[in-house]
Coordinates of C-alpha atoms in Angstrom, one line a residue:
M1 CA -3.9 22.7 -20.4
S2 CA -4.8 20.3 -23.2
G3 CA -8.2 21.8 -24.0
V4 CA -9.8 18.4 -24.5
E5 CA -13.6 18.8 -24.4
R6 CA -15.2 18.2 -20.9
I7 CA -17.2 15.0 -20.6
G8 CA -20.7 15.4 -19.2
D9 CA -21.2 17.1 -15.8
G10 CA -17.9 15.9 -14.3
P11 CA -16.0 18.1 -11.8
R12 CA -14.4 21.3 -13.0
S13 CA -11.9 21.4 -10.2
V14 CA -10.0 18.7 -8.4
I15 CA -7.4 18.7 -5.5
V16 CA -4.8 16.0 -5.7
V17 CA -3.2 15.3 -2.3
G18 CA 0.2 13.7 -3.0
A19 CA 2.9 14.8 -5.4
G20 CA 4.4 11.4 -6.2
I21 CA 4.1 9.6 -9.5
V22 CA 0.5 8.5 -8.8
G23 CA -0.8 11.8 -7.8
L24 CA 0.9 13.9 -10.5
S25 CA -0.1 11.4 -13.2
T26 CA -3.7 11.7 -12.0
A27 CA -3.4 15.5 -12.1
W28 CA -1.9 15.4 -15.7
F29 CA -4.6 13.2 -17.1
L30 CA -7.3 15.2 -15.3
Q31 CA -5.9 18.3 -17.1
E32 CA -6.2 16.3 -20.4
H33 CA -10.0 16.4 -19.7
G34 CA -10.0 20.1 -19.0
V35 CA -10.2 19.9 -15.2
Q36 CA -8.5 22.6 -13.1
V37 CA -6.1 21.0 -10.7
D38 CA -4.4 21.9 -7.4
V39 CA -1.7 19.6 -5.9
V40 CA -1.0 19.5 -2.2
D41 CA 2.0 17.7 -0.6
R42 CA 3.7 18.4 2.7
G43 CA 7.2 17.7 1.3
G44 CA 6.9 18.8 -2.3
I45 CA 7.3 16.9 -5.6
A46 CA 8.7 13.3 -5.4
A47 CA 9.3 13.6 -1.6
G48 CA 8.1 10.0 -0.8
A49 CA 8.8 6.7 -2.6
S50 CA 8.9 8.2 -6.0
W51 CA 12.5 9.6 -5.8
G52 CA 14.8 6.9 -4.8
N53 CA 13.4 3.7 -6.2
A54 CA 15.0 1.6 -8.9
G55 CA 13.1 3.3 -11.7
W56 CA 11.9 0.2 -13.5
I57 CA 9.0 0.2 -15.8
A58 CA 8.8 -3.6 -15.9
P59 CA 5.4 -5.1 -16.6
G60 CA 7.3 -8.4 -17.1
L61 CA 8.3 -8.5 -13.4
T62 CA 5.2 -7.1 -11.6
I63 CA 5.1 -10.3 -9.5
P64 CA 2.6 -9.8 -6.6
L65 CA 4.3 -10.0 -3.2
N66 CA 1.7 -12.5 -1.8
E67 CA 3.3 -15.6 -3.3
P68 CA 3.1 -18.6 -0.9
S69 CA 6.9 -18.9 -0.8
V70 CA 7.1 -15.4 0.6
L71 CA 5.4 -16.6 3.8
R72 CA 8.0 -19.3 4.4
Y73 CA 10.8 -16.8 3.5
G74 CA 9.3 -14.2 5.9
L75 CA 9.2 -16.6 8.8
R76 CA 12.9 -17.4 8.3
S77 CA 13.7 -13.7 8.0
L78 CA 12.4 -13.0 11.5
V79 CA 15.5 -14.6 13.0
N80 CA 18.0 -13.0 10.5
P81 CA 18.5 -9.2 11.1
A82 CA 20.4 -8.9 7.8
A83 CA 17.6 -10.5 5.6
P84 CA 16.1 -8.4 2.8
L85 CA 12.7 -8.7 4.5
H86 CA 13.0 -7.0 7.9
I87 CA 10.3 -6.7 10.6
P88 CA 11.6 -4.8 13.6
A89 CA 11.2 -6.4 17.0
G90 CA 8.6 -4.7 19.2
V91 CA 4.9 -4.5 19.9
D92 CA 2.9 -2.9 17.1
P93 CA -0.6 -4.5 17.1
G94 CA -1.5 -2.8 13.8
L95 CA 1.6 -4.2 12.0
W96 CA 1.0 -7.7 13.3
A97 CA -2.7 -7.5 12.3
F98 CA -1.6 -6.5 8.8
L99 CA 0.9 -9.3 8.6
A100 CA -1.7 -11.8 9.7
R101 CA -4.0 -10.6 6.9
F102 CA -1.1 -10.7 4.4
A103 CA -0.2 -14.2 5.5
A104 CA -3.8 -15.3 4.9
N105 CA -3.5 -14.0 1.3
C106 CA -0.2 -15.8 0.6
R107 CA -2.0 -18.6 -1.3
W108 CA -2.1 -19.3 -5.0
S109 CA -5.7 -18.3 -5.5
S110 CA -5.1 -14.8 -4.1
W111 CA -1.8 -14.4 -5.9
T112 CA -3.4 -15.4 -9.2
R113 CA -6.2 -13.0 -8.6
A114 CA -3.7 -10.2 -8.1
V115 CA -1.8 -11.2 -11.3
R116 CA -5.0 -11.1 -13.4
A117 CA -6.0 -7.8 -11.8
N118 CA -2.7 -6.3 -12.9
L119 CA -3.0 -7.5 -16.5
P120 CA -4.7 -4.3 -17.9
L121 CA -2.2 -2.1 -15.9
N122 CA 0.7 -4.0 -17.3
D123 CA -0.7 -3.9 -20.8
E124 CA -1.0 -0.1 -20.8
C125 CA 1.8 1.1 -18.4
I126 CA 4.4 1.8 -21.0
E127 CA 1.9 3.4 -23.3
A128 CA 0.9 5.7 -20.4
F129 CA 4.5 6.8 -19.9
E130 CA 4.8 7.4 -23.6
A131 CA 1.7 9.6 -23.5
L132 CA 3.3 11.7 -20.8
T133 CA 6.6 12.1 -22.6
A134 CA 4.8 12.9 -25.9
G135 CA 2.7 15.5 -24.0
G136 CA 5.7 17.5 -22.7
V137 CA 7.2 15.6 -19.8
D138 CA 10.9 16.2 -20.5
A139 CA 12.6 13.1 -19.2
P140 CA 13.8 10.0 -21.1
L141 CA 12.2 6.6 -21.1
V142 CA 15.0 4.1 -21.8
R143 CA 14.3 0.8 -23.4
A144 CA 16.4 -2.1 -22.1
P145 CA 16.0 -5.7 -21.0
I146 CA 16.3 -6.5 -17.3
T147 CA 18.9 -9.2 -16.6
A148 CA 18.3 -11.4 -13.6
A149 CA 21.6 -13.0 -12.5
F150 CA 22.1 -16.1 -10.3
R151 CA 24.9 -18.2 -8.8
T152 CA 23.6 -21.4 -10.4
P153 CA 21.2 -22.5 -13.1
R154 CA 19.1 -24.2 -10.4
Q155 CA 18.5 -20.8 -8.8
A156 CA 17.5 -19.4 -12.1
E157 CA 14.9 -22.1 -12.5
G158 CA 13.0 -20.5 -9.6
L159 CA 12.4 -17.3 -11.6
L160 CA 11.6 -19.3 -14.7
R161 CA 8.9 -21.1 -12.8
E162 CA 7.5 -17.8 -11.7
L163 CA 7.4 -16.6 -15.2
R164 CA 5.7 -19.7 -16.4
R165 CA 3.1 -19.3 -13.6
L166 CA 2.6 -15.7 -14.7
G167 CA 2.0 -16.9 -18.2
E168 CA -0.6 -19.4 -17.0
A169 CA -2.4 -16.5 -15.4
G170 CA -2.3 -14.5 -18.6
Q171 CA 0.8 -12.4 -18.2
R172 CA 3.1 -13.3 -21.1
V173 CA 6.7 -12.3 -20.6
E174 CA 9.3 -12.5 -23.3
H175 CA 12.5 -13.9 -21.8
G176 CA 15.5 -16.0 -22.5
T177 CA 18.3 -17.7 -20.5
L178 CA 21.9 -16.6 -20.4
S179 CA 25.3 -18.1 -19.4
G180 CA 29.0 -17.5 -19.9
A181 CA 29.9 -14.8 -22.3
R182 CA 26.3 -13.8 -22.9
L183 CA 25.7 -13.2 -19.2
A184 CA 28.9 -11.1 -19.1
E185 CA 27.7 -9.1 -22.0
H186 CA 24.5 -8.1 -20.3
V187 CA 26.1 -7.8 -16.8
P188 CA 29.7 -6.6 -17.3
L189 CA 30.0 -6.1 -13.5
A190 CA 29.2 -9.8 -12.8
S191 CA 31.7 -11.6 -10.6
G192 CA 32.7 -15.2 -11.1
A193 CA 30.0 -16.2 -8.6
L194 CA 27.3 -15.5 -11.1
Q195 CA 26.9 -18.3 -13.6
A196 CA 23.3 -18.1 -14.9
G197 CA 20.9 -15.4 -16.0
V198 CA 17.4 -14.7 -17.3
R199 CA 16.9 -11.8 -19.7
I200 CA 13.5 -10.1 -19.4
D201 CA 12.8 -8.3 -22.7
G202 CA 10.6 -5.4 -23.6
Q203 CA 11.1 -3.4 -20.4
R204 CA 12.0 0.3 -19.7
Y205 CA 13.6 2.3 -17.0
V206 CA 13.8 6.0 -16.0
D207 CA 15.7 8.2 -13.6
P208 CA 12.7 8.3 -11.2
G209 CA 13.5 11.6 -9.5
R210 CA 14.1 13.4 -12.8
F211 CA 11.0 11.9 -14.3
V212 CA 8.6 12.8 -11.5
H213 CA 10.1 16.4 -11.2
A214 CA 9.6 16.8 -15.0
L215 CA 6.0 15.6 -14.6
G216 CA 5.4 18.1 -11.8
E217 CA 6.8 20.9 -14.0
A218 CA 4.5 19.8 -16.8
V219 CA 1.5 19.8 -14.5
M220 CA 2.3 23.3 -13.3
A221 CA 3.0 24.6 -16.8
R222 CA -0.5 23.4 -17.7
G223 CA -2.0 25.6 -15.0
A224 CA -1.8 23.6 -11.7
T225 CA -0.6 25.1 -8.5
V226 CA 1.4 23.0 -6.1
H227 CA 0.8 23.8 -2.4
A228 CA 3.3 22.7 0.3
F229 CA 1.3 21.8 3.5
E230 CA 0.2 18.6 5.3
V231 CA -3.4 17.7 4.9
S232 CA -4.9 16.6 8.2
G233 CA -8.5 16.3 7.2
V234 CA -10.9 16.0 4.3
R235 CA -14.6 17.0 4.4
G236 CA -17.4 16.8 1.9
D237 CA -20.0 19.5 2.1
G238 CA -22.8 20.3 -0.3
G239 CA -21.1 19.1 -3.5
R240 CA -17.7 20.6 -2.6
V241 CA -14.8 18.9 -0.9
T242 CA -12.4 20.7 1.4
V243 CA -9.0 19.7 2.6
R244 CA -7.4 21.4 5.6
S245 CA -4.0 21.6 7.3
P246 CA -3.4 21.4 11.0
H247 CA -2.8 25.1 11.0
G248 CA -6.1 26.1 9.4
T249 CA -5.1 26.4 5.7
T250 CA -8.0 25.1 3.5
L251 CA -8.6 24.5 -0.2
S252 CA -11.9 23.5 -1.8
A253 CA -12.8 21.9 -5.1
D254 CA -15.5 19.7 -6.7
A255 CA -13.5 16.5 -5.9
V256 CA -10.4 15.3 -4.1
V257 CA -7.9 12.5 -4.9
L258 CA -5.9 11.1 -2.0
A259 CA -2.7 9.7 -3.4
T260 CA -0.5 9.8 -0.3
G261 CA 1.3 6.5 -0.6
A262 CA 2.1 4.8 2.7
W263 CA 0.3 7.6 4.6
L264 CA -3.0 6.8 2.8
P265 CA -4.8 5.2 5.8
R266 CA -4.4 8.4 7.8
L267 CA -6.9 10.1 5.5
A268 CA -8.8 7.3 3.8
S269 CA -9.9 5.0 6.7
R270 CA -12.8 7.2 7.7
W271 CA -14.3 7.0 4.3
G272 CA -14.8 3.2 4.3
V273 CA -11.3 2.0 3.1
R274 CA -10.7 -1.1 5.2
V275 CA -8.1 -3.0 3.3
P276 CA -5.0 -3.0 5.5
L277 CA -2.0 -1.0 4.1
R278 CA 1.5 -0.6 5.6
A279 CA 4.8 1.0 4.7
G280 CA 7.2 -1.6 3.2
R281 CA 10.2 0.7 3.2
G282 CA 12.9 0.3 0.5
Y283 CA 16.5 1.6 0.7
S284 CA 18.8 2.8 -2.1
F285 CA 22.1 4.4 -2.8
T286 CA 24.3 5.3 -5.7
V287 CA 27.8 3.9 -6.3
P288 CA 30.5 4.6 -9.0
V289 CA 31.4 1.7 -11.2
D290 CA 34.5 0.9 -13.3
R291 CA 32.6 -0.4 -16.3
P292 CA 29.5 0.9 -18.1
V293 CA 26.2 -0.8 -17.2
P294 CA 24.0 -1.4 -20.3
G295 CA 20.8 -2.1 -18.4
P296 CA 19.1 -2.9 -15.2
I297 CA 20.3 -5.9 -13.1
Y298 CA 18.1 -8.0 -10.9
L299 CA 19.6 -10.2 -8.1
P300 CA 16.6 -12.2 -7.0
D301 CA 18.5 -14.4 -4.4
V302 CA 19.3 -11.2 -2.3
R303 CA 16.3 -9.2 -3.5
V304 CA 18.3 -6.3 -4.9
A305 CA 17.6 -4.2 -8.0
C306 CA 20.4 -2.2 -9.8
T307 CA 19.9 0.5 -12.4
P308 CA 22.2 2.7 -14.5
Y309 CA 21.9 6.1 -12.9
Q310 CA 23.7 9.3 -14.0
G311 CA 26.8 7.4 -15.1
A312 CA 26.9 5.3 -12.0
L313 CA 24.7 2.5 -10.5
R314 CA 21.7 2.9 -8.2
V315 CA 21.4 -0.1 -5.9
A316 CA 18.0 -0.7 -4.3
G317 CA 16.7 -3.3 -1.9
T318 CA 15.0 -4.3 1.4
M319 CA 11.4 -4.6 2.4
E320 CA 11.3 -3.1 5.9
F321 CA 8.0 -2.8 7.7
R322 CA 8.5 0.3 9.9
D323 CA 6.7 3.6 10.4
P324 CA 6.9 5.6 7.1
D325 CA 8.4 8.6 8.9
A326 CA 11.1 6.7 10.8
P327 CA 14.7 7.6 10.0
L328 CA 17.0 5.7 7.8
V329 CA 18.7 2.7 9.5
P330 CA 22.3 2.4 8.3
A331 CA 22.4 -1.3 9.1
R332 CA 20.0 -1.9 6.3
L333 CA 22.3 -0.3 3.8
E334 CA 25.2 -2.3 5.1
A335 CA 23.2 -5.5 4.8
I336 CA 22.5 -4.7 1.1
I337 CA 26.2 -4.1 0.4
A338 CA 27.2 -7.3 2.2
S339 CA 24.8 -9.4 0.1
V340 CA 25.8 -7.9 -3.2
R341 CA 29.5 -7.4 -2.8
P342 CA 30.4 -11.1 -3.7
L343 CA 28.2 -10.9 -6.8
L344 CA 29.4 -7.7 -8.5
E345 CA 32.9 -6.5 -9.3
G346 CA 34.2 -3.1 -10.3
V347 CA 31.8 -1.3 -7.8
R348 CA 33.3 1.3 -5.5
W349 CA 31.1 0.6 -2.5
A350 CA 33.0 3.0 -0.1
E351 CA 32.2 6.0 -2.4
R352 CA 28.4 5.6 -2.2
T353 CA 26.2 8.6 -2.2
D354 CA 22.4 9.5 -2.2
E355 CA 21.6 7.2 0.7
W356 CA 17.8 7.0 0.8
V357 CA 14.9 5.3 2.4
G358 CA 11.3 5.6 1.1
P359 CA 8.0 4.0 2.1
R360 CA 6.2 1.8 -0.4
P361 CA 2.5 1.3 0.3
V362 CA 1.8 -2.4 0.6
T363 CA -1.8 -3.8 0.8
S364 CA -2.6 -7.1 2.5
D365 CA -4.1 -8.7 -0.6
G366 CA -1.5 -7.6 -3.2
R367 CA -3.9 -5.3 -5.0
P368 CA -3.8 -1.4 -4.9
L369 CA -6.7 0.8 -3.9
I370 CA -8.0 2.9 -6.8
G371 CA -11.4 4.6 -7.1
A372 CA -14.3 6.2 -5.2
V373 CA -15.0 5.9 -1.5
R374 CA -18.2 6.4 0.5
E375 CA -18.3 10.2 0.4
P376 CA -19.2 11.6 -3.1
G377 CA -16.3 13.5 -4.6
I378 CA -13.5 11.7 -2.7
Y379 CA -11.2 9.2 -4.5
V380 CA -8.1 7.3 -3.5
A381 CA -5.1 6.0 -5.4
G382 CA -2.4 4.0 -3.8
G383 CA -1.2 0.7 -2.4
H384 CA 0.8 -0.4 -5.5
G385 CA 3.7 -1.8 -3.4
M386 CA 6.9 -2.0 -5.3
W387 CA 5.2 -1.2 -8.6
G388 CA 3.9 2.4 -7.9
L389 CA 6.3 3.9 -10.4
A390 CA 5.5 1.4 -13.2
H391 CA 1.7 1.7 -12.6
G392 CA 1.5 5.3 -11.6
P393 CA 0.7 6.9 -15.0
V394 CA -1.8 4.2 -16.1
T395 CA -3.5 4.5 -12.7
G396 CA -3.7 8.2 -13.2
R397 CA -5.2 7.9 -16.6
L398 CA -7.9 5.3 -15.5
L399 CA -8.8 7.2 -12.4
A400 CA -9.1 10.5 -14.3
E401 CA -11.5 8.8 -16.6
Q402 CA -13.6 7.6 -13.7
I403 CA -13.7 11.0 -12.1
V404 CA -14.8 12.9 -15.2
T405 CA -17.3 10.3 -16.5
G406 CA -18.6 9.0 -13.2
K407 CA -18.2 5.4 -14.5
Q408 CA -15.7 2.9 -13.1
P409 CA -13.4 1.5 -15.9
D410 CA -13.5 -2.3 -16.0
A411 CA -9.7 -2.3 -15.4
L412 CA -10.3 -0.8 -11.9
R413 CA -13.0 -3.1 -10.6
E414 CA -10.5 -5.4 -8.8
F415 CA -8.9 -2.4 -7.1
D416 CA -12.1 -1.0 -5.6
P417 CA -11.0 0.6 -2.3
L418 CA -14.3 -0.4 -0.6
R419 CA -13.8 -4.1 -1.3

């Protein structure tokens, strides 16, 4: 443990429920304040959305989902089973209620509010990762631009408009346009179908599974215990908070952080958290490639992200609104491959491995849920959508500050879970 002096009368012990990037980052920064931490997760470290995502630390591309054009795109996707956005047919009143609230927030005022709320997280997200690696998290943080590639310059103009709109809201993004040999230099796998590109500078990426496992090992080396059981209930009682499993296992501490990703409503709804949250499941797999890949590739037209991964290429895509515990749907992987195959060459699609699906927690208003709830000593952290990896460490640092000081940082006001 760091040995940093304790601030005031803050909690001496905290249980963090959830061993993904958000929960483990919160645990690590609590340890920086001298707090004793226990971590609980039913599946172990990085068992949810933290393992198989694209691994981008990309403040320049944290574009909120609730852009007005997404609503029009979503309506078209309902009749296309191969679309990157997939909503299974069937009667799920909770899902349709969520989608109605999400649609109501697909307007520029809500989108701009989410962009501005994200500004402090974006400003500090890379620094928070660097604090972890400097403090003993043994996993590399790789600096590289992200190259968005398009069939035509006209398609590229769509992303350029988004970047200009981000700039108008306060999020400055260093970027430049690419074509011809310059595009091929950044995307050696580009087929002849890709004719234009946008280079997003100043970004980072990681091997997400390796990074989160290294973070878990660092948290344990600093004195935390990781417990493998499902938490079915949380109870506050006389200044202590207790978590329990369905089989009667209990742990108690001065405070509890619920960082359970797409499963957050199962524990948090009874404590006054009313912002709808659903699992927007993403898929990924790994494929061998015939040429080295110098950095991440973004294919906005088909909503696919590609990242150098262990000498191969991780391909990630799809936003599928389905139960977080539902099994992988092979047709979603085939849809990703069909959409990307004409755009990239030198990819051995038939040799893919590491097929994966993970639930990303998506809120109806595009802003995560971070902070205290109605019951003293209980906090939540989740709902980051596609940007949970990028914003996990800075979320953990800010929430740890709130827990030990009792004061909500200004950067967390827009993410109040009781809004």
